[in-house]
Amino acid sequence: VHEFAGKWPSLIDVVQDSMKNLFSLQGQAIGHLKDQVDSNIVAAVSDPTSVDCPLVFVSKSFEDMTGYTADFCLGRNCRFLQPNIKEFNKKING
């Protein structure tokens, strides 16, 4: 931080470039996963760097198994998969 004292525009540029690189890498990783995931693999990927860890990828097999479409899942936390009935949830999740 001391090296940027009085140079906030420079710091903002560095942060902006870092964020662009981070999101580019995440996009590349997710894109690669989408291209490579086997149709028999049930997969869901969340982003732990975002608030509430939203899902950023679900496989076609995940959609088939859960009945939830990617359009519904993406951007949500995976808690929607937990049973709403307290007794049932306790049996399933302990």
PDB file of N, CA and C in Angstrom:
ATOM      1  N   VAL A   1       0.835  -1.188   0.000  1.00  0.00           N
ATOM      2  CA  VAL A   1       0.000   0.000   0.000  1.00  0.00           C
ATOM      3  C   VAL A   1       0.875   1.244   0.000  1.00  0.00           C
ATOM      4  N   HIS A   2       2.002   1.185   0.712  1.00  0.00           N
ATOM      5  CA  HIS A   2       2.863   2.359   0.794  1.00  0.00           C
ATOM      6  C   HIS A   2       3.383   2.773  -0.577  1.00  0.00           C
ATOM      7  N   GLU A   3       3.635   1.813  -1.458  1.00  0.00           N
ATOM      8  CA  GLU A   3       4.144   2.166  -2.784  1.00  0.00           C
ATOM      9  C   GLU A   3       3.108   2.919  -3.615  1.00  0.00           C
ATOM     10  N   PHE A   4       1.824   2.852  -3.224  1.00  0.00           N
ATOM     11  CA  PHE A   4       0.778   3.549  -3.951  1.00  0.00           C
ATOM     12  C   PHE A   4       0.332   4.833  -3.255  1.00  0.00           C
ATOM     13  N   ALA A   5       1.027   5.217  -2.180  1.00  0.00           N
ATOM     14  CA  ALA A   5       0.645   6.422  -1.451  1.00  0.00           C
ATOM     15  C   ALA A   5       0.594   7.604  -2.409  1.00  0.00           C
ATOM     16  N   GLY A   6      -0.563   8.256  -2.469  1.00  0.00           N
ATOM     17  CA  GLY A   6      -0.747   9.398  -3.362  1.00  0.00           C
ATOM     18  C   GLY A   6      -0.964   9.011  -4.816  1.00  0.00           C
ATOM     19  N   LYS A   7      -1.028   7.740  -5.081  1.00  0.00           N
ATOM     20  CA  LYS A   7      -1.168   7.264  -6.467  1.00  0.00           C
ATOM     21  C   LYS A   7      -2.395   6.358  -6.588  1.00  0.00           C
ATOM     22  N   TRP A   8      -3.526   6.764  -6.024  1.00  0.00           N
ATOM     23  CA  TRP A   8      -4.719   5.912  -6.033  1.00  0.00           C
ATOM     24  C   TRP A   8      -5.147   5.496  -7.423  1.00  0.00           C
ATOM     25  N   PRO A   9      -5.056   6.382  -8.432  1.00  0.00           N
ATOM     26  CA  PRO A   9      -5.430   5.897  -9.771  1.00  0.00           C
ATOM     27  C   PRO A   9      -4.587   4.704 -10.202  1.00  0.00           C
ATOM     28  N   SER A  10      -3.298   4.699  -9.850  1.00  0.00           N
ATOM     29  CA  SER A  10      -2.443   3.564 -10.195  1.00  0.00           C
ATOM     30  C   SER A  10      -2.879   2.308  -9.468  1.00  0.00           C
ATOM     31  N   LEU A  11      -3.218   2.441  -8.205  1.00  0.00           N
ATOM     32  CA  LEU A  11      -3.687   1.299  -7.422  1.00  0.00           C
ATOM     33  C   LEU A  11      -4.981   0.750  -8.015  1.00  0.00           C
ATOM     34  N   ILE A  12      -5.875   1.635  -8.369  1.00  0.00           N
ATOM     35  CA  ILE A  12      -7.146   1.203  -8.960  1.00  0.00           C
ATOM     36  C   ILE A  12      -6.903   0.464 -10.269  1.00  0.00           C
ATOM     37  N   ASP A  13      -5.957   0.937 -11.076  1.00  0.00           N
ATOM     38  CA  ASP A  13      -5.624   0.253 -12.331  1.00  0.00           C
ATOM     39  C   ASP A  13      -5.076  -1.149 -12.068  1.00  0.00           C
ATOM     40  N   VAL A  14      -4.218  -1.273 -11.059  1.00  0.00           N
ATOM     41  CA  VAL A  14      -3.646  -2.577 -10.712  1.00  0.00           C
ATOM     42  C   VAL A  14      -4.751  -3.524 -10.262  1.00  0.00           C
ATOM     43  N   VAL A  15      -5.643  -3.040  -9.403  1.00  0.00           N
ATOM     44  CA  VAL A  15      -6.750  -3.862  -8.924  1.00  0.00           C
ATOM     45  C   VAL A  15      -7.650  -4.265 -10.091  1.00  0.00           C
ATOM     46  N   GLN A  16      -7.951  -3.315 -10.958  1.00  0.00           N
ATOM     47  CA  GLN A  16      -8.806  -3.600 -12.113  1.00  0.00           C
ATOM     48  C   GLN A  16      -8.175  -4.669 -12.999  1.00  0.00           C
ATOM     49  N   ASP A  17      -6.890  -4.549 -13.271  1.00  0.00           N
ATOM     50  CA  ASP A  17      -6.203  -5.548 -14.101  1.00  0.00           C
ATOM     51  C   ASP A  17      -6.203  -6.919 -13.415  1.00  0.00           C
ATOM     52  N   SER A  18      -5.976  -6.924 -12.103  1.00  0.00           N
ATOM     53  CA  SER A  18      -5.979  -8.187 -11.363  1.00  0.00           C
ATOM     54  C   SER A  18      -7.351  -8.851 -11.425  1.00  0.00           C
ATOM     55  N   MET A  19      -8.410  -8.049 -11.260  1.00  0.00           N
ATOM     56  CA  MET A  19      -9.765  -8.603 -11.305  1.00  0.00           C
ATOM     57  C   MET A  19     -10.084  -9.141 -12.701  1.00  0.00           C
ATOM     58  N   LYS A  20      -9.676  -8.411 -13.733  1.00  0.00           N
ATOM     59  CA  LYS A  20      -9.906  -8.893 -15.106  1.00  0.00           C
ATOM     60  C   LYS A  20      -9.209 -10.227 -15.320  1.00  0.00           C
ATOM     61  N   ASN A  21      -7.964 -10.333 -14.852  1.00  0.00           N
ATOM     62  CA  ASN A  21      -7.224 -11.586 -15.001  1.00  0.00           C
ATOM     63  C   ASN A  21      -7.876 -12.709 -14.219  1.00  0.00           C
ATOM     64  N   LEU A  22      -8.299 -12.429 -12.986  1.00  0.00           N
ATOM     65  CA  LEU A  22      -8.954 -13.443 -12.163  1.00  0.00           C
ATOM     66  C   LEU A  22     -10.219 -13.964 -12.838  1.00  0.00           C
ATOM     67  N   PHE A  23     -11.082 -13.051 -13.281  1.00  0.00           N
ATOM     68  CA  PHE A  23     -12.336 -13.486 -13.892  1.00  0.00           C
ATOM     69  C   PHE A  23     -12.110 -14.148 -15.237  1.00  0.00           C
ATOM     70  N   SER A  24     -11.082 -13.733 -15.941  1.00  0.00           N
ATOM     71  CA  SER A  24     -10.748 -14.400 -17.199  1.00  0.00           C
ATOM     72  C   SER A  24     -10.326 -15.833 -16.930  1.00  0.00           C
ATOM     73  N   LEU A  25      -9.495 -16.026 -15.909  1.00  0.00           N
ATOM     74  CA  LEU A  25      -9.059 -17.380 -15.562  1.00  0.00           C
ATOM     75  C   LEU A  25     -10.236 -18.227 -15.107  1.00  0.00           C
ATOM     76  N   GLN A  26     -11.139 -17.654 -14.299  1.00  0.00           N
ATOM     77  CA  GLN A  26     -12.308 -18.402 -13.854  1.00  0.00           C
ATOM     78  C   GLN A  26     -13.170 -18.777 -15.049  1.00  0.00           C
ATOM     79  N   GLY A  27     -13.368 -17.833 -15.966  1.00  0.00           N
ATOM     80  CA  GLY A  27     -14.175 -18.104 -17.156  1.00  0.00           C
ATOM     81  C   GLY A  27     -13.570 -19.205 -18.002  1.00  0.00           C
ATOM     82  N   GLN A  28     -12.236 -19.186 -18.129  1.00  0.00           N
ATOM     83  CA  GLN A  28     -11.561 -20.220 -18.904  1.00  0.00           C
ATOM     84  C   GLN A  28     -11.709 -21.580 -18.242  1.00  0.00           C
ATOM     85  N   ALA A  29     -11.589 -21.615 -16.926  1.00  0.00           N
ATOM     86  CA  ALA A  29     -11.702 -22.886 -16.200  1.00  0.00           C
ATOM     87  C   ALA A  29     -13.113 -23.441 -16.314  1.00  0.00           C
ATOM     88  N   ILE A  30     -14.105 -22.595 -16.166  1.00  0.00           N
ATOM     89  CA  ILE A  30     -15.493 -23.043 -16.267  1.00  0.00           C
ATOM     90  C   ILE A  30     -15.791 -23.477 -17.700  1.00  0.00           C
ATOM     91  N   GLY A  31     -15.317 -22.701 -18.672  1.00  0.00           N
ATOM     92  CA  GLY A  31     -15.520 -23.068 -20.078  1.00  0.00           C
ATOM     93  C   GLY A  31     -14.914 -24.427 -20.387  1.00  0.00           C
ATOM     94  N   HIS A  32     -13.718 -24.662 -19.875  1.00  0.00           N
ATOM     95  CA  HIS A  32     -13.053 -25.949 -20.077  1.00  0.00           C
ATOM     96  C   HIS A  32     -13.853 -27.065 -19.416  1.00  0.00           C
ATOM     97  N   LEU A  33     -14.356 -26.817 -18.226  1.00  0.00           N
ATOM     98  CA  LEU A  33     -15.164 -27.816 -17.528  1.00  0.00           C
ATOM     99  C   LEU A  33     -16.416 -28.136 -18.332  1.00  0.00           C
ATOM    100  N   LYS A  34     -17.069 -27.115 -18.864  1.00  0.00           N
ATOM    101  CA  LYS A  34     -18.276 -27.329 -19.662  1.00  0.00           C
ATOM    102  C   LYS A  34     -17.974 -28.199 -20.868  1.00  0.00           C
ATOM    103  N   ASP A  35     -16.807 -27.975 -21.489  1.00  0.00           N
ATOM    104  CA  ASP A  35     -16.447 -28.729 -22.684  1.00  0.00           C
ATOM    105  C   ASP A  35     -16.046 -30.163 -22.375  1.00  0.00           C
ATOM    106  N   GLN A  36     -15.495 -30.404 -21.190  1.00  0.00           N
ATOM    107  CA  GLN A  36     -14.911 -31.698 -20.879  1.00  0.00           C
ATOM    108  C   GLN A  36     -15.778 -32.611 -20.018  1.00  0.00           C
ATOM    109  N   VAL A  37     -16.801 -32.067 -19.357  1.00  0.00           N
ATOM    110  CA  VAL A  37     -17.560 -32.878 -18.415  1.00  0.00           C
ATOM    111  C   VAL A  37     -18.293 -33.998 -19.146  1.00  0.00           C
ATOM    112  N   ASP A  38     -18.156 -35.191 -18.626  1.00  0.00           N
ATOM    113  CA  ASP A  38     -18.814 -36.364 -19.187  1.00  0.00           C
ATOM    114  C   ASP A  38     -20.293 -36.294 -18.856  1.00  0.00           C
ATOM    115  N   SER A  39     -21.130 -36.781 -19.751  1.00  0.00           N
ATOM    116  CA  SER A  39     -22.575 -36.688 -19.536  1.00  0.00           C
ATOM    117  C   SER A  39     -23.042 -37.516 -18.335  1.00  0.00           C
ATOM    118  N   ASN A  40     -22.203 -38.422 -17.847  1.00  0.00           N
ATOM    119  CA  ASN A  40     -22.585 -39.232 -16.690  1.00  0.00           C
ATOM    120  C   ASN A  40     -22.127 -38.627 -15.358  1.00  0.00           C
ATOM    121  N   ILE A  41     -21.425 -37.520 -15.436  1.00  0.00           N
ATOM    122  CA  ILE A  41     -20.896 -36.910 -14.220  1.00  0.00           C
ATOM    123  C   ILE A  41     -21.857 -35.828 -13.726  1.00  0.00           C
ATOM    124  N   VAL A  42     -22.268 -35.970 -12.475  1.00  0.00           N
ATOM    125  CA  VAL A  42     -23.109 -34.959 -11.851  1.00  0.00           C
ATOM    126  C   VAL A  42     -22.167 -33.982 -11.157  1.00  0.00           C
ATOM    127  N   ALA A  43     -22.167 -32.728 -11.618  1.00  0.00           N
ATOM    128  CA  ALA A  43     -21.226 -31.751 -11.077  1.00  0.00           C
ATOM    129  C   ALA A  43     -21.896 -30.400 -10.881  1.00  0.00           C
ATOM    130  N   ALA A  44     -21.496 -29.748  -9.795  1.00  0.00           N
ATOM    131  CA  ALA A  44     -21.916 -28.378  -9.525  1.00  0.00           C
ATOM    132  C   ALA A  44     -20.701 -27.650  -8.974  1.00  0.00           C
ATOM    133  N   VAL A  45     -20.447 -26.451  -9.482  1.00  0.00           N
ATOM    134  CA  VAL A  45     -19.295 -25.664  -9.054  1.00  0.00           C
ATOM    135  C   VAL A  45     -19.800 -24.337  -8.518  1.00  0.00           C
ATOM    136  N   SER A  46     -19.319 -23.974  -7.323  1.00  0.00           N
ATOM    137  CA  SER A  46     -19.700 -22.681  -6.747  1.00  0.00           C
ATOM    138  C   SER A  46     -18.488 -21.760  -6.717  1.00  0.00           C
ATOM    139  N   ASP A  47     -18.753 -20.471  -6.544  1.00  0.00           N
ATOM    140  CA  ASP A  47     -17.696 -19.462  -6.482  1.00  0.00           C
ATOM    141  C   ASP A  47     -17.549 -18.996  -5.037  1.00  0.00           C
ATOM    142  N   PRO A  48     -16.560 -19.530  -4.318  1.00  0.00           N
ATOM    143  CA  PRO A  48     -16.389 -19.155  -2.911  1.00  0.00           C
ATOM    144  C   PRO A  48     -15.909 -17.720  -2.719  1.00  0.00           C
ATOM    145  N   THR A  49     -15.514 -17.057  -3.802  1.00  0.00           N
ATOM    146  CA  THR A  49     -15.071 -15.667  -3.676  1.00  0.00           C
ATOM    147  C   THR A  49     -16.227 -14.690  -3.749  1.00  0.00           C
ATOM    148  N   SER A  50     -17.406 -15.174  -4.112  1.00  0.00           N
ATOM    149  CA  SER A  50     -18.589 -14.312  -4.194  1.00  0.00           C
ATOM    150  C   SER A  50     -19.465 -14.485  -2.958  1.00  0.00           C
ATOM    151  N   VAL A  51     -20.266 -13.495  -2.687  1.00  0.00           N
ATOM    152  CA  VAL A  51     -21.160 -13.526  -1.535  1.00  0.00           C
ATOM    153  C   VAL A  51     -22.105 -14.720  -1.648  1.00  0.00           C
ATOM    154  N   ASP A  52     -22.180 -15.531  -0.623  1.00  0.00           N
ATOM    155  CA  ASP A  52     -23.073 -16.682  -0.501  1.00  0.00           C
ATOM    156  C   ASP A  52     -22.719 -17.845  -1.427  1.00  0.00           C
ATOM    157  N   CYS A  53     -21.523 -17.833  -1.997  1.00  0.00           N
ATOM    158  CA  CYS A  53     -21.016 -18.947  -2.828  1.00  0.00           C
ATOM    159  C   CYS A  53     -22.016 -19.401  -3.899  1.00  0.00           C
ATOM    160  N   PRO A  54     -22.367 -18.556  -4.837  1.00  0.00           N
ATOM    161  CA  PRO A  54     -23.348 -18.963  -5.848  1.00  0.00           C
ATOM    162  C   PRO A  54     -22.793 -20.029  -6.793  1.00  0.00           C
ATOM    163  N   LEU A  55     -23.687 -20.844  -7.308  1.00  0.00           N
ATOM    164  CA  LEU A  55     -23.292 -21.824  -8.317  1.00  0.00           C
ATOM    165  C   LEU A  55     -22.941 -21.085  -9.608  1.00  0.00           C
ATOM    166  N   VAL A  56     -21.839 -21.505 -10.229  1.00  0.00           N
ATOM    167  CA  VAL A  56     -21.420 -20.900 -11.496  1.00  0.00           C
ATOM    168  C   VAL A  56     -21.437 -21.920 -12.634  1.00  0.00           C
ATOM    169  N   PHE A  57     -21.622 -23.188 -12.287  1.00  0.00           N
ATOM    170  CA  PHE A  57     -21.708 -24.241 -13.305  1.00  0.00           C
ATOM    171  C   PHE A  57     -22.466 -25.421 -12.737  1.00  0.00           C
ATOM    172  N   VAL A  58     -23.346 -26.000 -13.533  1.00  0.00           N
ATOM    173  CA  VAL A  58     -23.958 -27.289 -13.226  1.00  0.00           C
ATOM    174  C   VAL A  58     -23.944 -28.120 -14.504  1.00  0.00           C
ATOM    175  N   SER A  59     -23.668 -29.398 -14.365  1.00  0.00           N
ATOM    176  CA  SER A  59     -23.628 -30.275 -15.530  1.00  0.00           C
ATOM    177  C   SER A  59     -25.039 -30.667 -15.959  1.00  0.00           C
ATOM    178  N   LYS A  60     -25.145 -31.155 -17.164  1.00  0.00           N
ATOM    179  CA  LYS A  60     -26.436 -31.627 -17.676  1.00  0.00           C
ATOM    180  C   LYS A  60     -26.963 -32.758 -16.792  1.00  0.00           C
ATOM    181  N   SER A  61     -26.061 -33.629 -16.328  1.00  0.00           N
ATOM    182  CA  SER A  61     -26.475 -34.725 -15.450  1.00  0.00           C
ATOM    183  C   SER A  61     -27.000 -34.204 -14.118  1.00  0.00           C
ATOM    184  N   PHE A  62     -26.444 -33.072 -13.634  1.00  0.00           N
ATOM    185  CA  PHE A  62     -26.955 -32.445 -12.418  1.00  0.00           C
ATOM    186  C   PHE A  62     -28.387 -31.992 -12.653  1.00  0.00           C
ATOM    187  N   GLU A  63     -28.627 -31.366 -13.805  1.00  0.00           N
ATOM    188  CA  GLU A  63     -29.994 -30.934 -14.137  1.00  0.00           C
ATOM    189  C   GLU A  63     -30.941 -32.123 -14.186  1.00  0.00           C
ATOM    190  N   ASP A  64     -30.500 -33.193 -14.835  1.00  0.00           N
ATOM    191  CA  ASP A  64     -31.341 -34.387 -14.965  1.00  0.00           C
ATOM    192  C   ASP A  64     -31.639 -35.018 -13.602  1.00  0.00           C
ATOM    193  N   MET A  65     -30.617 -35.119 -12.743  1.00  0.00           N
ATOM    194  CA  MET A  65     -30.782 -35.769 -11.453  1.00  0.00           C
ATOM    195  C   MET A  65     -31.658 -34.949 -10.504  1.00  0.00           C
ATOM    196  N   THR A  66     -31.441 -33.642 -10.476  1.00  0.00           N
ATOM    197  CA  THR A  66     -32.156 -32.807  -9.507  1.00  0.00           C
ATOM    198  C   THR A  66     -33.485 -32.281 -10.028  1.00  0.00           C
ATOM    199  N   GLY A  67     -33.607 -32.189 -11.351  1.00  0.00           N
ATOM    200  CA  GLY A  67     -34.807 -31.600 -11.936  1.00  0.00           C
ATOM    201  C   GLY A  67     -34.738 -30.084 -12.027  1.00  0.00           C
ATOM    202  N   TYR A  68     -33.637 -29.500 -11.563  1.00  0.00           N
ATOM    203  CA  TYR A  68     -33.456 -28.049 -11.640  1.00  0.00           C
ATOM    204  C   TYR A  68     -32.638 -27.698 -12.882  1.00  0.00           C
ATOM    205  N   THR A  69     -33.085 -26.710 -13.629  1.00  0.00           N
ATOM    206  CA  THR A  69     -32.353 -26.282 -14.820  1.00  0.00           C
ATOM    207  C   THR A  69     -31.178 -25.393 -14.428  1.00  0.00           C
ATOM    208  N   ALA A  70     -30.203 -25.295 -15.329  1.00  0.00           N
ATOM    209  CA  ALA A  70     -29.061 -24.408 -15.094  1.00  0.00           C
ATOM    210  C   ALA A  70     -29.540 -22.974 -14.926  1.00  0.00           C
ATOM    211  N   ASP A  71     -30.539 -22.574 -15.698  1.00  0.00           N
ATOM    212  CA  ASP A  71     -31.062 -21.205 -15.576  1.00  0.00           C
ATOM    213  C   ASP A  71     -31.543 -20.922 -14.157  1.00  0.00           C
ATOM    214  N   PHE A  72     -32.148 -21.917 -13.515  1.00  0.00           N
ATOM    215  CA  PHE A  72     -32.620 -21.745 -12.144  1.00  0.00           C
ATOM    216  C   PHE A  72     -31.448 -21.760 -11.160  1.00  0.00           C
ATOM    217  N   CYS A  73     -30.488 -22.648 -11.372  1.00  0.00           N
ATOM    218  CA  CYS A  73     -29.413 -22.876 -10.402  1.00  0.00           C
ATOM    219  C   CYS A  73     -28.338 -21.802 -10.381  1.00  0.00           C
ATOM    220  N   LEU A  74     -27.922 -21.365 -11.551  1.00  0.00           N
ATOM    221  CA  LEU A  74     -26.775 -20.463 -11.621  1.00  0.00           C
ATOM    222  C   LEU A  74     -27.066 -19.150 -10.912  1.00  0.00           C
ATOM    223  N   GLY A  75     -26.114 -18.755 -10.082  1.00  0.00           N
ATOM    224  CA  GLY A  75     -26.259 -17.524  -9.314  1.00  0.00           C
ATOM    225  C   GLY A  75     -26.890 -17.730  -7.948  1.00  0.00           C
ATOM    226  N   ARG A  76     -27.330 -18.958  -7.650  1.00  0.00           N
ATOM    227  CA  ARG A  76     -27.939 -19.265  -6.349  1.00  0.00           C
ATOM    228  C   ARG A  76     -26.976 -20.094  -5.503  1.00  0.00           C
ATOM    229  N   ASN A  77     -27.125 -19.999  -4.202  1.00  0.00           N
ATOM    230  CA  ASN A  77     -26.437 -20.892  -3.293  1.00  0.00           C
ATOM    231  C   ASN A  77     -27.117 -22.261  -3.396  1.00  0.00           C
ATOM    232  N   CYS A  78     -26.378 -23.330  -3.141  1.00  0.00           N
ATOM    233  CA  CYS A  78     -26.928 -24.683  -3.305  1.00  0.00           C
ATOM    234  C   CYS A  78     -27.889 -25.103  -2.196  1.00  0.00           C
ATOM    235  N   ARG A  79     -28.181 -24.216  -1.247  1.00  0.00           N
ATOM    236  CA  ARG A  79     -29.108 -24.585  -0.173  1.00  0.00           C
ATOM    237  C   ARG A  79     -30.498 -24.959  -0.690  1.00  0.00           C
ATOM    238  N   PHE A  80     -30.840 -24.531  -1.898  1.00  0.00           N
ATOM    239  CA  PHE A  80     -32.164 -24.888  -2.416  1.00  0.00           C
ATOM    240  C   PHE A  80     -32.307 -26.395  -2.587  1.00  0.00           C
ATOM    241  N   LEU A  81     -31.197 -27.122  -2.533  1.00  0.00           N
ATOM    242  CA  LEU A  81     -31.246 -28.578  -2.663  1.00  0.00           C
ATOM    243  C   LEU A  81     -31.620 -29.277  -1.358  1.00  0.00           C
ATOM    244  N   GLN A  82     -31.560 -28.573  -0.239  1.00  0.00           N
ATOM    245  CA  GLN A  82     -31.880 -29.177   1.048  1.00  0.00           C
ATOM    246  C   GLN A  82     -33.389 -29.337   1.199  1.00  0.00           C
ATOM    247  N   PRO A  83     -33.805 -30.478   1.754  1.00  0.00           N
ATOM    248  CA  PRO A  83     -35.243 -30.675   1.983  1.00  0.00           C
ATOM    249  C   PRO A  83     -35.803 -29.618   2.938  1.00  0.00           C
ATOM    250  N   ASN A  84     -37.008 -29.149   2.673  1.00  0.00           N
ATOM    251  CA  ASN A  84     -37.654 -28.135   3.504  1.00  0.00           C
ATOM    252  C   ASN A  84     -38.360 -28.723   4.720  1.00  0.00           C
ATOM    253  N   ILE A  85     -38.640 -30.004   4.684  1.00  0.00           N
ATOM    254  CA  ILE A  85     -39.344 -30.652   5.790  1.00  0.00           C
ATOM    255  C   ILE A  85     -38.303 -31.021   6.853  1.00  0.00           C
ATOM    256  N   LYS A  86     -38.435 -30.449   8.033  1.00  0.00           N
ATOM    257  CA  LYS A  86     -37.437 -30.589   9.096  1.00  0.00           C
ATOM    258  C   LYS A  86     -37.109 -32.050   9.399  1.00  0.00           C
ATOM    259  N   GLU A  87     -38.116 -32.883   9.562  1.00  0.00           N
ATOM    260  CA  GLU A  87     -37.903 -34.301   9.886  1.00  0.00           C
ATOM    261  C   GLU A  87     -37.117 -35.003   8.770  1.00  0.00           C
ATOM    262  N   PHE A  88     -37.522 -34.772   7.529  1.00  0.00           N
ATOM    263  CA  PHE A  88     -36.868 -35.389   6.382  1.00  0.00           C
ATOM    264  C   PHE A  88     -35.421 -34.885   6.267  1.00  0.00           C
ATOM    265  N   ASN A  89     -35.237 -33.586   6.439  1.00  0.00           N
ATOM    266  CA  ASN A  89     -33.895 -33.004   6.369  1.00  0.00           C
ATOM    267  C   ASN A  89     -32.985 -33.616   7.422  1.00  0.00           C
ATOM    268  N   LYS A  90     -33.509 -33.834   8.627  1.00  0.00           N
ATOM    269  CA  LYS A  90     -32.720 -34.422   9.698  1.00  0.00           C
ATOM    270  C   LYS A  90     -32.308 -35.848   9.344  1.00  0.00           C
ATOM    271  N   LYS A  91     -33.239 -36.632   8.744  1.00  0.00           N
ATOM    272  CA  LYS A  91     -32.913 -38.010   8.351  1.00  0.00           C
ATOM    273  C   LYS A  91     -31.836 -38.026   7.265  1.00  0.00           C
ATOM    274  N   ILE A  92     -31.959 -37.121   6.306  1.00  0.00           N
ATOM    275  CA  ILE A  92     -31.007 -37.087   5.183  1.00  0.00           C
ATOM    276  C   ILE A  92     -29.646 -36.533   5.600  1.00  0.00           C
ATOM    277  N   ASN A  93     -29.661 -35.443   6.336  1.00  0.00           N
ATOM    278  CA  ASN A  93     -28.425 -34.720   6.642  1.00  0.00           C
ATOM    279  C   ASN A  93     -27.889 -34.940   8.041  1.00  0.00           C
ATOM    280  N   GLY A  94     -28.589 -35.724   8.840  1.00  0.00           N
ATOM    281  CA  GLY A  94     -28.098 -36.063  10.165  1.00  0.00           C
ATOM    282  C   GLY A  94     -28.398 -35.094  11.262  1.00  0.00           C
TER     283      GLY A  94
END
